[in-house]
Amino acid sequence: EQISSGTLLGFSPYSGRIRLSLGGSTASDPKQEYVMINYSGGSSQGVVSLDGWSVENKLGGRYSIPQASTLPIGAGIDPIEPVRLPPGGSVIVSTGFSPRDQNFQLNKCTGYFNEVYSFFPSLPASCPRPDTGAVRYTFKDTCVSFIQSLPTCLNQTNRVGQFPLAVKLDSQCVSWIVDHFSYSACLSEHKLDPDFLTGQWRVWLNQKDQIWSNVADRITLRDAQGRIVDQVQY
């Protein structure tokens, strides 16, 4: 049940634009417990920073929205900054610990993470296909056909042994596949694309136990001044 109202005293000016949803708040496993924050503003409205924002349960337990990497490469080495939601953007705030030991903004290539890490919910698996324009007319047909058959978002380095014999015997083909089907290769090819960043974020609160009740709770989203942005209850 949504219970926010922008007209009530103490409510944030962001109320009505930034909305909270229950997500997996009633899950028993902290790894699967999460809420979602959505920015429903129109395209003419600006980006909203969640710096200093927090979520709160009915008992008054308050948890700050953590900072995150805008270009996830390695935990502990990536610069981090406050989550910044564009119109139409969202952030999943999970209770447990990040499988990658970091919070991050999703991009066109982060689907590769699903292969190594178990995310809940899973990351979108829609990575762009490597561009074969430079090789399709110089590589053998067996190689080009095999490249076109490969699924995206899967690193092929450890799959060479499963390639068809005709492909495995083509060292030039194998090298190209290994060099182009990976997260790092995807970044190199697409990080300058205008639509590279998706506006979606994943952050974790690093809590060992549940923070939302399985029975009944009132979850509150507060801005940096502690004002209520939105509330949901069940």
mmCIF file of C-alpha atoms in Angstrom:
data_model
loop_
_atom_site.group_PDB
_atom_site.id
_atom_site.type_symbol
_atom_site.label_atom_id
_atom_site.label_comp_id
_atom_site.label_asym_id
_atom_site.label_seq_id
_atom_site.Cartn_x
_atom_site.Cartn_y
_atom_site.Cartn_z
ATOM 1 C CA GLU A 1 0.000 0.000 0.000
ATOM 2 C CA GLN A 2 1.412 3.393 -1.009
ATOM 3 C CA ILE A 3 0.874 5.983 1.727
ATOM 4 C CA SER A 4 2.944 8.999 0.710
ATOM 5 C CA SER A 5 1.478 12.430 0.116
ATOM 6 C CA GLY A 6 3.450 15.441 -1.010
ATOM 7 C CA THR A 7 1.034 17.783 0.731
ATOM 8 C CA LEU A 8 1.732 16.530 4.241
ATOM 9 C CA LEU A 9 4.019 18.477 6.562
ATOM 10 C CA GLY A 10 7.502 17.011 6.662
ATOM 11 C CA PHE A 11 7.360 15.397 3.240
ATOM 12 C CA SER A 12 10.169 15.907 0.750
ATOM 13 C CA PRO A 13 9.796 18.001 -2.412
ATOM 14 C CA TYR A 14 10.823 14.807 -4.233
ATOM 15 C CA SER A 15 7.651 13.066 -3.023
ATOM 16 C CA GLY A 16 5.571 11.939 -5.988
ATOM 17 C CA ARG A 17 8.568 11.800 -8.329
ATOM 18 C CA ILE A 18 10.753 9.319 -6.455
ATOM 19 C CA ARG A 19 8.715 6.248 -5.527
ATOM 20 C CA LEU A 20 9.458 3.274 -3.299
ATOM 21 C CA SER A 21 8.249 -0.243 -4.081
ATOM 22 C CA LEU A 22 8.281 -3.391 -1.962
ATOM 23 C CA GLY A 23 10.351 -5.523 -4.336
ATOM 24 C CA GLY A 24 11.464 -8.572 -2.349
ATOM 25 C CA SER A 25 11.060 -7.018 1.081
ATOM 26 C CA THR A 26 9.207 -10.044 2.492
ATOM 27 C CA ALA A 27 11.928 -12.554 1.528
ATOM 28 C CA SER A 28 13.347 -14.561 4.448
ATOM 29 C CA ASP A 29 16.873 -14.666 3.044
ATOM 30 C CA PRO A 30 18.812 -11.346 3.323
ATOM 31 C CA LYS A 31 20.417 -12.216 -0.042
ATOM 32 C CA GLN A 32 16.981 -12.001 -1.636
ATOM 33 C CA GLU A 33 15.500 -9.178 0.455
ATOM 34 C CA TYR A 34 15.360 -5.863 -1.377
ATOM 35 C CA VAL A 35 13.332 -2.748 -2.061
ATOM 36 C CA MET A 36 13.331 -0.670 -5.221
ATOM 37 C CA ILE A 37 13.482 3.087 -5.681
ATOM 38 C CA ASN A 38 12.141 4.457 -8.980
ATOM 39 C CA TYR A 39 12.323 7.931 -10.478
ATOM 40 C CA SER A 40 9.115 8.453 -12.412
ATOM 41 C CA GLY A 41 9.907 12.008 -13.514
ATOM 42 C CA GLY A 42 9.613 13.099 -17.137
ATOM 43 C CA SER A 43 12.586 13.453 -19.459
ATOM 44 C CA SER A 44 12.657 17.219 -18.909
ATOM 45 C CA GLN A 45 13.392 16.780 -15.195
ATOM 46 C CA GLY A 46 16.960 16.587 -13.961
ATOM 47 C CA VAL A 47 19.025 13.875 -12.360
ATOM 48 C CA VAL A 48 18.372 13.333 -8.634
ATOM 49 C CA SER A 49 21.265 12.504 -6.311
ATOM 50 C CA LEU A 50 20.496 10.090 -3.465
ATOM 51 C CA ASP A 51 23.479 11.343 -1.448
ATOM 52 C CA GLY A 52 22.498 11.202 2.231
ATOM 53 C CA TRP A 53 19.194 9.404 1.546
ATOM 54 C CA SER A 54 18.115 6.445 3.660
ATOM 55 C CA VAL A 55 15.511 3.719 4.076
ATOM 56 C CA GLU A 56 13.857 2.991 7.413
ATOM 57 C CA ASN A 57 11.788 0.150 8.876
ATOM 58 C CA LYS A 58 8.818 0.377 11.263
ATOM 59 C CA LEU A 59 11.093 0.002 14.305
ATOM 60 C CA GLY A 60 13.115 3.069 13.328
ATOM 61 C CA GLY A 61 16.130 1.183 11.958
ATOM 62 C CA ARG A 62 17.586 3.490 9.320
ATOM 63 C CA TYR A 63 20.064 2.493 6.598
ATOM 64 C CA SER A 64 21.918 4.929 4.338
ATOM 65 C CA ILE A 65 21.839 4.454 0.581
ATOM 66 C CA PRO A 66 25.498 3.604 -0.146
ATOM 67 C CA GLN A 67 27.671 5.108 -2.828
ATOM 68 C CA ALA A 68 28.495 3.128 -5.958
ATOM 69 C CA SER A 69 30.805 2.819 -8.937
ATOM 70 C CA THR A 70 29.598 4.208 -12.253
ATOM 71 C CA LEU A 71 32.036 1.945 -14.153
ATOM 72 C CA PRO A 72 32.517 -1.341 -12.265
ATOM 73 C CA ILE A 73 35.880 -2.932 -12.978
ATOM 74 C CA GLY A 74 37.297 -4.086 -9.653
ATOM 75 C CA ALA A 75 36.096 -3.908 -6.058
ATOM 76 C CA GLY A 76 38.180 -1.560 -3.932
ATOM 77 C CA ILE A 77 39.819 0.198 -6.866
ATOM 78 C CA ASP A 78 36.878 1.841 -8.636
ATOM 79 C CA PRO A 79 35.979 5.434 -7.756
ATOM 80 C CA ILE A 80 32.577 5.643 -6.071
ATOM 81 C CA GLU A 81 30.001 8.405 -5.899
ATOM 82 C CA PRO A 82 26.410 8.901 -4.744
ATOM 83 C CA VAL A 83 23.720 7.140 -6.732
ATOM 84 C CA ARG A 84 22.315 9.591 -9.290
ATOM 85 C CA LEU A 85 18.958 8.690 -10.809
ATOM 86 C CA PRO A 86 17.956 10.063 -14.207
ATOM 87 C CA PRO A 87 14.262 10.251 -15.101
ATOM 88 C CA GLY A 88 13.134 6.668 -15.566
ATOM 89 C CA GLY A 89 16.068 5.357 -13.526
ATOM 90 C CA SER A 90 15.918 2.997 -10.568
ATOM 91 C CA VAL A 91 18.025 1.462 -7.828
ATOM 92 C CA ILE A 92 17.580 -1.922 -6.183
ATOM 93 C CA VAL A 93 18.595 -1.672 -2.516
ATOM 94 C CA SER A 94 19.444 -5.181 -1.303
ATOM 95 C CA THR A 95 19.826 -6.083 2.359
ATOM 96 C CA GLY A 96 22.748 -8.532 2.118
ATOM 97 C CA PHE A 97 26.215 -8.356 0.607
ATOM 98 C CA SER A 98 27.188 -7.684 -2.993
ATOM 99 C CA PRO A 99 28.381 -10.805 -4.857
ATOM 100 C CA ARG A 100 31.049 -8.581 -6.441
ATOM 101 C CA ASP A 101 31.889 -6.805 -3.171
ATOM 102 C CA GLN A 102 30.831 -3.517 -4.715
ATOM 103 C CA ASN A 103 27.818 -1.366 -5.579
ATOM 104 C CA PHE A 104 27.529 -0.274 -9.188
ATOM 105 C CA GLN A 105 25.573 1.300 -11.991
ATOM 106 C CA LEU A 106 24.477 -1.083 -14.712
ATOM 107 C CA ASN A 107 25.708 -0.627 -18.260
ATOM 108 C CA LYS A 108 25.379 -2.384 -21.610
ATOM 109 C CA CYS A 109 28.059 -4.906 -20.612
ATOM 110 C CA THR A 110 27.276 -5.818 -16.989
ATOM 111 C CA GLY A 111 25.296 -8.864 -18.132
ATOM 112 C CA TYR A 112 28.685 -10.611 -18.236
ATOM 113 C CA PHE A 113 28.668 -10.523 -14.402
ATOM 114 C CA ASN A 114 25.856 -13.095 -14.271
ATOM 115 C CA GLU A 115 28.248 -15.780 -15.487
ATOM 116 C CA VAL A 116 30.488 -15.532 -12.418
ATOM 117 C CA TYR A 117 28.239 -14.088 -9.710
ATOM 118 C CA SER A 118 24.747 -14.948 -8.489
ATOM 119 C CA PHE A 119 22.667 -11.778 -8.327
ATOM 120 C CA PHE A 120 19.134 -11.551 -7.032
ATOM 121 C CA PRO A 121 17.356 -10.394 -9.068
ATOM 122 C CA SER A 122 19.606 -11.393 -11.977
ATOM 123 C CA LEU A 123 21.195 -8.619 -13.985
ATOM 124 C CA PRO A 124 19.722 -7.995 -17.441
ATOM 125 C CA ALA A 125 21.538 -10.261 -19.913
ATOM 126 C CA SER A 126 21.444 -8.189 -23.073
ATOM 127 C CA CYS A 127 25.068 -7.435 -23.924
ATOM 128 C CA PRO A 128 25.831 -6.044 -27.390
ATOM 129 C CA ARG A 129 27.229 -8.508 -29.899
ATOM 130 C CA PRO A 130 30.874 -7.932 -30.943
ATOM 131 C CA ASP A 131 31.159 -6.185 -34.302
ATOM 132 C CA THR A 132 32.356 -8.629 -36.958
ATOM 133 C CA GLY A 133 32.456 -5.998 -39.678
ATOM 134 C CA ALA A 134 36.248 -6.019 -39.891
ATOM 135 C CA VAL A 135 36.604 -9.802 -40.183
ATOM 136 C CA ARG A 136 33.462 -11.264 -41.746
ATOM 137 C CA TYR A 137 34.940 -11.030 -45.244
ATOM 138 C CA THR A 138 38.434 -12.217 -44.312
ATOM 139 C CA PHE A 139 37.733 -15.073 -41.869
ATOM 140 C CA LYS A 140 36.603 -18.508 -43.005
ATOM 141 C CA ASP A 141 32.866 -19.098 -43.289
ATOM 142 C CA THR A 142 32.991 -21.707 -40.510
ATOM 143 C CA CYS A 143 34.497 -19.107 -38.194
ATOM 144 C CA VAL A 144 32.065 -16.322 -39.090
ATOM 145 C CA SER A 145 29.063 -18.631 -38.755
ATOM 146 C CA PHE A 146 30.254 -19.849 -35.359
ATOM 147 C CA ILE A 147 30.844 -16.289 -34.103
ATOM 148 C CA GLN A 148 27.329 -15.347 -35.157
ATOM 149 C CA SER A 149 25.913 -18.336 -33.274
ATOM 150 C CA LEU A 150 27.587 -17.502 -29.954
ATOM 151 C CA PRO A 151 25.372 -16.095 -27.171
ATOM 152 C CA THR A 152 26.213 -12.685 -25.782
ATOM 153 C CA CYS A 153 27.146 -11.955 -22.136
ATOM 154 C CA LEU A 154 29.301 -15.109 -21.940
ATOM 155 C CA ASN A 155 33.086 -15.005 -21.711
ATOM 156 C CA GLN A 156 34.460 -17.531 -24.216
ATOM 157 C CA THR A 157 38.010 -17.830 -22.828
ATOM 158 C CA ASN A 158 37.239 -20.985 -20.863
ATOM 159 C CA ARG A 159 34.975 -22.484 -23.537
ATOM 160 C CA VAL A 160 37.516 -22.983 -26.310
ATOM 161 C CA GLY A 161 37.638 -26.716 -25.596
ATOM 162 C CA GLN A 162 33.928 -26.903 -26.482
ATOM 163 C CA PHE A 163 34.342 -25.222 -29.870
ATOM 164 C CA PRO A 164 33.769 -27.315 -33.017
ATOM 165 C CA LEU A 165 36.977 -28.929 -34.284
ATOM 166 C CA ALA A 166 37.074 -26.794 -37.427
ATOM 167 C CA VAL A 167 37.004 -23.668 -35.262
ATOM 168 C CA LYS A 168 39.519 -24.940 -32.699
ATOM 169 C CA LEU A 169 41.990 -25.614 -35.518
ATOM 170 C CA ASP A 170 41.613 -22.016 -36.728
ATOM 171 C CA SER A 171 43.913 -20.163 -34.333
ATOM 172 C CA GLN A 172 43.081 -16.786 -35.865
ATOM 173 C CA CYS A 173 39.374 -17.401 -35.254
ATOM 174 C CA VAL A 174 39.891 -18.601 -31.688
ATOM 175 C CA SER A 175 42.047 -15.579 -30.841
ATOM 176 C CA TRP A 176 39.414 -13.180 -32.167
ATOM 177 C CA ILE A 177 36.629 -14.845 -30.182
ATOM 178 C CA VAL A 178 38.626 -14.855 -26.936
ATOM 179 C CA ASP A 179 39.587 -11.207 -27.470
ATOM 180 C CA HIS A 180 36.032 -10.015 -28.136
ATOM 181 C CA PHE A 181 33.664 -12.034 -25.936
ATOM 182 C CA SER A 182 34.385 -10.656 -22.459
ATOM 183 C CA TYR A 183 33.341 -7.847 -20.168
ATOM 184 C CA SER A 184 36.603 -5.957 -20.702
ATOM 185 C CA ALA A 185 36.303 -6.253 -24.482
ATOM 186 C CA CYS A 186 32.705 -5.068 -24.314
ATOM 187 C CA LEU A 187 33.799 -2.040 -22.279
ATOM 188 C CA SER A 188 36.527 -1.182 -24.770
ATOM 189 C CA GLU A 189 34.082 -1.310 -27.645
ATOM 190 C CA HIS A 190 31.062 0.375 -26.082
ATOM 191 C CA LYS A 191 31.965 2.568 -23.092
ATOM 192 C CA LEU A 192 31.771 5.704 -25.236
ATOM 193 C CA ASP A 193 28.320 4.849 -26.616
ATOM 194 C CA PRO A 194 25.735 7.524 -25.741
ATOM 195 C CA ASP A 195 23.464 4.819 -24.290
ATOM 196 C CA PHE A 196 26.225 2.874 -22.500
ATOM 197 C CA LEU A 197 24.872 3.609 -18.987
ATOM 198 C CA THR A 198 21.389 2.281 -18.284
ATOM 199 C CA GLY A 199 20.244 4.502 -15.409
ATOM 200 C CA GLN A 200 19.777 1.400 -13.252
ATOM 201 C CA TRP A 201 21.824 0.786 -10.091
ATOM 202 C CA ARG A 202 22.459 -2.059 -7.633
ATOM 203 C CA VAL A 203 23.510 -1.347 -4.046
ATOM 204 C CA TRP A 204 23.777 -3.555 -0.948
ATOM 205 C CA LEU A 205 23.405 -2.609 2.728
ATOM 206 C CA ASN A 206 25.830 -5.301 3.974
ATOM 207 C CA GLN A 207 23.453 -6.628 6.640
ATOM 208 C CA LYS A 208 23.685 -10.227 7.894
ATOM 209 C CA ASP A 209 20.031 -10.357 8.950
ATOM 210 C CA GLN A 210 16.697 -9.245 7.539
ATOM 211 C CA ILE A 211 15.789 -5.612 8.066
ATOM 212 C CA TRP A 212 12.171 -5.777 6.826
ATOM 213 C CA SER A 213 9.488 -7.783 8.607
ATOM 214 C CA ASN A 214 7.938 -10.814 6.912
ATOM 215 C CA VAL A 215 4.622 -10.068 8.595
ATOM 216 C CA ALA A 216 3.967 -6.319 8.532
ATOM 217 C CA ASP A 217 6.205 -3.318 7.987
ATOM 218 C CA ARG A 218 6.179 0.325 7.032
ATOM 219 C CA ILE A 219 9.183 1.132 4.862
ATOM 220 C CA THR A 220 10.130 4.802 4.612
ATOM 221 C CA LEU A 221 12.420 6.504 2.111
ATOM 222 C CA ARG A 222 13.966 9.707 3.447
ATOM 223 C CA ASP A 223 15.971 12.406 1.682
ATOM 224 C CA ALA A 224 19.232 13.943 2.927
ATOM 225 C CA GLN A 225 17.296 16.263 5.289
ATOM 226 C CA GLY A 226 15.374 13.341 6.798
ATOM 227 C CA ARG A 227 12.114 14.303 5.098
ATOM 228 C CA ILE A 228 9.803 11.554 3.887
ATOM 229 C CA VAL A 229 10.056 10.961 0.158
ATOM 230 C CA ASP A 230 7.791 7.923 0.060
ATOM 231 C CA GLN A 231 6.383 5.159 2.255
ATOM 232 C CA VAL A 232 4.995 1.717 1.544
ATOM 233 C CA GLN A 233 3.404 -0.617 4.027
ATOM 234 C CA TYR A 234 2.071 -4.152 4.128
#
